[in-house]
C-alpha positions as a printed Julia matrix, in Angstrom:
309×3 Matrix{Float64}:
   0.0    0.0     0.0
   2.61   2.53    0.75
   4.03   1.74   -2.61
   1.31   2.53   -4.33
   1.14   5.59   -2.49
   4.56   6.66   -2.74
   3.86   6.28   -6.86
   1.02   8.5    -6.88
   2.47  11.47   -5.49
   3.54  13.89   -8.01
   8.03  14.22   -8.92
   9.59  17.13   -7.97
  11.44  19.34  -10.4
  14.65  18.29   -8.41
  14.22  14.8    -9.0
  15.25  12.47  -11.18
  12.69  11.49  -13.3
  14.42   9.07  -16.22
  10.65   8.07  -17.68
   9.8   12.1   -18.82
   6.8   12.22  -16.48
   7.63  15.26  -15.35
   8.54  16.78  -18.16
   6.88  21.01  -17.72
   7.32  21.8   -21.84
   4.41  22.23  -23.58
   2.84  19.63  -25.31
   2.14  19.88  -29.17
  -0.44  16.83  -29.09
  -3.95  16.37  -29.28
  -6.09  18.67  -27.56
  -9.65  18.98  -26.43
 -11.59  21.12  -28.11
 -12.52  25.04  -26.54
 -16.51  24.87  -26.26
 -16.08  28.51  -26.0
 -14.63  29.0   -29.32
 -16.67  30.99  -31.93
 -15.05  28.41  -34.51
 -16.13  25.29  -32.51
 -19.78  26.71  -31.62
 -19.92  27.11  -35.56
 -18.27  23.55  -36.08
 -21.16  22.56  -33.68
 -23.47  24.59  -35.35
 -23.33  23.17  -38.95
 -23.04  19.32  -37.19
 -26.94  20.25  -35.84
 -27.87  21.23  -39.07
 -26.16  18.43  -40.75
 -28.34  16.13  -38.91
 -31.38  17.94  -38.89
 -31.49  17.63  -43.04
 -30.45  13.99  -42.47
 -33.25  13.12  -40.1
 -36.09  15.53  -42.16
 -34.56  14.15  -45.84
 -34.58  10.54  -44.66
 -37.97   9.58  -45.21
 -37.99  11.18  -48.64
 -34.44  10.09  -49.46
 -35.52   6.94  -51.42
 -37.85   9.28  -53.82
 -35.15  12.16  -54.16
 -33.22  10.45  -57.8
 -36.72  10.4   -59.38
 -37.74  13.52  -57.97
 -34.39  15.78  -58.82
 -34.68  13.5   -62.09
 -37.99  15.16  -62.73
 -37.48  18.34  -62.15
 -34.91  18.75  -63.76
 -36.2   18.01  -67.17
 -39.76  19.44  -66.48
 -38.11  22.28  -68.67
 -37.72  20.88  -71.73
 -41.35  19.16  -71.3
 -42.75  22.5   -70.6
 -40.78  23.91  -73.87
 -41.72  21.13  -76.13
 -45.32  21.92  -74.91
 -45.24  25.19  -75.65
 -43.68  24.88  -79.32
 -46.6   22.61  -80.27
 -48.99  25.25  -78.93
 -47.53  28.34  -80.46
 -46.17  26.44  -83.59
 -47.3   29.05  -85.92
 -45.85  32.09  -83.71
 -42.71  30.19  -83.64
 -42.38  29.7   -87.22
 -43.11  33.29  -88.12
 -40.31  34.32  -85.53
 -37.63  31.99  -86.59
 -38.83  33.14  -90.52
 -39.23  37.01  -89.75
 -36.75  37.67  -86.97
 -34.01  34.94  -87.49
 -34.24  34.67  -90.76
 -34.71  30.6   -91.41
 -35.83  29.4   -94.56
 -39.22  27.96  -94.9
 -38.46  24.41  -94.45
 -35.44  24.76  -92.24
 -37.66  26.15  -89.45
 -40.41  23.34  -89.24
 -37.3   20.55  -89.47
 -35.56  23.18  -86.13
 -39.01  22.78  -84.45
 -39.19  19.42  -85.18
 -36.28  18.18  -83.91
 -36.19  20.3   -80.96
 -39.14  18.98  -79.34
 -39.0   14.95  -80.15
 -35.01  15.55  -78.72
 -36.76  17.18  -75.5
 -39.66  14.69  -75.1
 -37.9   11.18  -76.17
 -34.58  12.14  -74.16
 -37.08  13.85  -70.96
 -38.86  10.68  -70.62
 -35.55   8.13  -71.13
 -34.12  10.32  -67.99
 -37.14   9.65  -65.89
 -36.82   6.36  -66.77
 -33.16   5.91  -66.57
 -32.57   4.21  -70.21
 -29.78   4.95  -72.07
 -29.33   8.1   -69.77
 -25.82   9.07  -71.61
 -27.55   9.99  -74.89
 -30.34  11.36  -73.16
 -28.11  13.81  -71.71
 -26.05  14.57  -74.61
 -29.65  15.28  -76.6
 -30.86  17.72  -74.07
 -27.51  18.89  -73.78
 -27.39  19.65  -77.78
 -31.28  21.18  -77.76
 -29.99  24.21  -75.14
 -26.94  24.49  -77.51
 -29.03  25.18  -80.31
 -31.57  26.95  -79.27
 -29.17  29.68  -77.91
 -28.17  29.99  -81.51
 -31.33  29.28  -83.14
 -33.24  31.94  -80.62
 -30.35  34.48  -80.5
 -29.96  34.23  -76.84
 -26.76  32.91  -76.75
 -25.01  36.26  -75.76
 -28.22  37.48  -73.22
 -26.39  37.09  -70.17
 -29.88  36.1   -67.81
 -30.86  33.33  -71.03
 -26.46  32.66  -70.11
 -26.36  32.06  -66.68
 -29.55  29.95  -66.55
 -28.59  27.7   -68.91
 -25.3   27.3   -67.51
 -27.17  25.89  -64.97
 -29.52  23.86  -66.79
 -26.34  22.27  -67.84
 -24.96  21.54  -64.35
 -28.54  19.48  -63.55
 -28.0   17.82  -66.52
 -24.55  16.96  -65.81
 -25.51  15.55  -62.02
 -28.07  13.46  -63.73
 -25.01  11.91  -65.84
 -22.91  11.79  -62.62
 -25.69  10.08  -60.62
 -25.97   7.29  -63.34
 -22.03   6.54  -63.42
 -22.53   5.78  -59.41
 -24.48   2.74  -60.75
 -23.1    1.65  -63.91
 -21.03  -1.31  -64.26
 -17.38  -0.65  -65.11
 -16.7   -2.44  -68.6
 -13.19  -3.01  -69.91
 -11.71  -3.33  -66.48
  -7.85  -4.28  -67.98
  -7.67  -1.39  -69.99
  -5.66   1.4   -68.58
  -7.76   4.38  -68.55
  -9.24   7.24  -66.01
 -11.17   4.72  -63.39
 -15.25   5.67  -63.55
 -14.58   6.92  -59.69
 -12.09   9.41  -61.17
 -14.67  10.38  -64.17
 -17.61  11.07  -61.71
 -15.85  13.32  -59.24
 -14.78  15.51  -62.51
 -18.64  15.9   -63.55
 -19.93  16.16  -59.59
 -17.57  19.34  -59.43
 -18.54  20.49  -63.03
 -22.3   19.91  -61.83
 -21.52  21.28  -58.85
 -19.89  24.56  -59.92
 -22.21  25.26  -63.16
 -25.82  24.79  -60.61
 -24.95  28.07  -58.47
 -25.1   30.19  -61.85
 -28.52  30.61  -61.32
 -28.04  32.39  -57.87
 -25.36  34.22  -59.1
 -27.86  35.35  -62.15
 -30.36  36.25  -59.25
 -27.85  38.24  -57.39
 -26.12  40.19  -60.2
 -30.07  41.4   -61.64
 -33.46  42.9   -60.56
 -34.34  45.98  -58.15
 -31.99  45.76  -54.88
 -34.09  46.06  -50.88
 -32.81  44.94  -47.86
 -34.2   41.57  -47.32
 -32.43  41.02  -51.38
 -29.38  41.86  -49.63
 -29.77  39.7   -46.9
 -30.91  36.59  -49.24
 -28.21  37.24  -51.82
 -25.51  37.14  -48.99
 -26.87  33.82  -47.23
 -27.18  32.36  -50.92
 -23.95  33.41  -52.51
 -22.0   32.14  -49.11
 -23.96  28.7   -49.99
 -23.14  28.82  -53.8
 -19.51  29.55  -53.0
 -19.86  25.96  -50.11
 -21.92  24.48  -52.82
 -18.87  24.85  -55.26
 -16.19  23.99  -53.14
 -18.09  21.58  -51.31
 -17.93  22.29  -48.19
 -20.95  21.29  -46.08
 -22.47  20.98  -49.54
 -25.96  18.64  -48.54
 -27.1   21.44  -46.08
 -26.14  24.22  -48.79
 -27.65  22.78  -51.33
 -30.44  22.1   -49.16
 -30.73  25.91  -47.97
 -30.69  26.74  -51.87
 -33.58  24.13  -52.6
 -35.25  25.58  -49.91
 -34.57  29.55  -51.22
 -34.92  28.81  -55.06
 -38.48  27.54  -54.73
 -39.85  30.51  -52.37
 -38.33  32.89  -54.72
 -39.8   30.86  -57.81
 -43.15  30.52  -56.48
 -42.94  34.32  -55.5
 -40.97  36.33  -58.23
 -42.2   33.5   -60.87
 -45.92  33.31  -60.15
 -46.75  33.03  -64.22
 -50.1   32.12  -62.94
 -51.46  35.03  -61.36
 -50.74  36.8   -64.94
 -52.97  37.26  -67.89
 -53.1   34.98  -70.43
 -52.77  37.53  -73.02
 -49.93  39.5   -70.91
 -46.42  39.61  -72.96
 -44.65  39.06  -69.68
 -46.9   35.61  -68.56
 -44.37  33.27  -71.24
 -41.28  34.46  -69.7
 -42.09  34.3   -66.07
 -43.11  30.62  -67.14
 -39.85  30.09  -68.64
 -38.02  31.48  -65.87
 -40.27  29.15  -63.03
 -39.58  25.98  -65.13
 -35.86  26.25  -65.21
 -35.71  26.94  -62.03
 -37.31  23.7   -61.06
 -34.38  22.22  -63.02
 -31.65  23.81  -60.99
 -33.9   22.69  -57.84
 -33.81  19.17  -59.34
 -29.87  19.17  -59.83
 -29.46  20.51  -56.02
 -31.96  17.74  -55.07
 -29.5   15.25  -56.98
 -26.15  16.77  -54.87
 -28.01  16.18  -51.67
 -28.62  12.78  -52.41
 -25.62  11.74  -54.3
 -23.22  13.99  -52.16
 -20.72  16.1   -53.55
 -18.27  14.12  -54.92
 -14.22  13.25  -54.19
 -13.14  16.43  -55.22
 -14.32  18.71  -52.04
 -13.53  19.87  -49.02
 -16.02  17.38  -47.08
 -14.59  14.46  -49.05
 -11.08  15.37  -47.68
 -12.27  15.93  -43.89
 -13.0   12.46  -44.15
  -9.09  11.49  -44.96
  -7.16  13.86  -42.82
């Protein structure tokens, strides 16, 4: 017993001490974390919220790919839609304004809406969702040609993100594909989808920044364009990106429903076909957010790399 208690009692500096026990310097280990800190109260802060959109998203996390699928192409249904119902106003503006011969505009037409309805419906349905892609991908190339929109800079930035939906939906169907041609040297399909979940991820916050950079400026704008730029920019980077992207779902469709309320305007109005454009791609950049929460956002982001270091 006195052994034991001779042990316990703590070594004087004068002593000899051959283990390092008593070693004063400071040590430059592990330390417990300051629930003081501003830094850690944040740290805590975004770990709440974290597992508050994991807890609320669960139940509708099995539905989100065919939801964020959805949306995201509702666009091009819409626009198909709307060709076939103003197909002889669309003729005489691609004949009087952009100057298309007579037959070269109906085969334009044509093509643009069986791309947008036979490539829409293979994406909901997940067949052959590569070509799909690259169809819808070639209809908002050519219609910002065909149009003359390609250099509008709101017609620029929305379509930019168009793009970055459509580029999540080809990321989330590379999670699931089977890796052919295993023995041939070549960038691994891991490696190809973090390059488009970064591309996706980067080109969906156009939008916002579209948002920000346009319209009549108050003080709740401020506010909103603040919070939302500071989640583009986490969005991008991917930092915390499923509760960013979440806080953007969330913003997008209150301002959409809001600012984009087509159907509280005349029929006849000029402005009712634009604000119906405008609502229908944003549902298409809510889609491709939808996507990154469920899919996550990728190997190439700052959450990916918390987990290794």
């Amino acid at each position: 017993m006195t052994s034991r208690i001779n042990i316990a009692r703590p070594v004087s500096a004068n002593m000899s001490d051959p283990h390092g026990f008593a070693n004063n310097r400071p040590s430059s280990g592990f330390r417990a974390a300051n629930p003081d800190d501003p830094l850690e109260k944040l740290r805590a802060f975004g770990t709440q919220v974290e597992d508050a959109v994991e807890i609320y998203v669960q139940p509708l996390k099995p539905h989100l790919p065919a939801i964020g699928r959805f949306l995201i192409v509702v666009t091009f249904y819409e626009d198909a839609l709307r060709i076939i119902t103003q197909w002889s106003d669309q003729l005489w503006y691609l004949q009087n304004y952009r100057h298309f011969y007579w037959g070269l505009s109906h085969l334009f037409l044509i093509f643009n809406v069986l791309t947008m309805l036979v490539a829409s419906t293979a994406v909901i349905m997940k067949r052959y969702t590569d070509n799909a892609v690259l169809g819808l991908l070639s209809v908002v190339i050519i219609q910002g040609f065909g149009y003359g929109l390609i250099f509008d800079l709101n017609f620029f930035l929305r379509n930019l993100s168009v793009i970055g939906g459509l580029v999540m939906v080809f990321s989330e169907s590379m999670i699931t594909k089977k890796k052919n041609f295993a023995g041939i040297p070549s960038i691994s399909e891991t490696d190809r989808k973090k390059y488009f979940l970064l591309a996706g991820r980067v080109l969906l916050i156009f939008l916002f920044l579209g948002f920000i950079i346009q319209g009549t400026w108050s003080i709740g704008r401020v506010f909103v364009s603040l919070f939302g730029l500071a989640a583009c920019i986490m969005v991008a980077v991917g930092f915390k990106a499923k509760w960013s992207a979440t806080f953007l779902v969330i913003v997008l469709s209150v301002f959409n429903v809001f600012v984009n309320n087509w159907w509280s305007v005349h029929p006849a109005h000029s402005q009712r076909d634009f604000l119906k454009y405008d609502f229908f791609q944003t549902l298409s950049i809510v889609g491709g957010l939808i996507l990154l929460v469920n899919i996550g956002p990728g190997g190439l982001s700052v959450d990916e790399k918390k987990k290794t270091y």
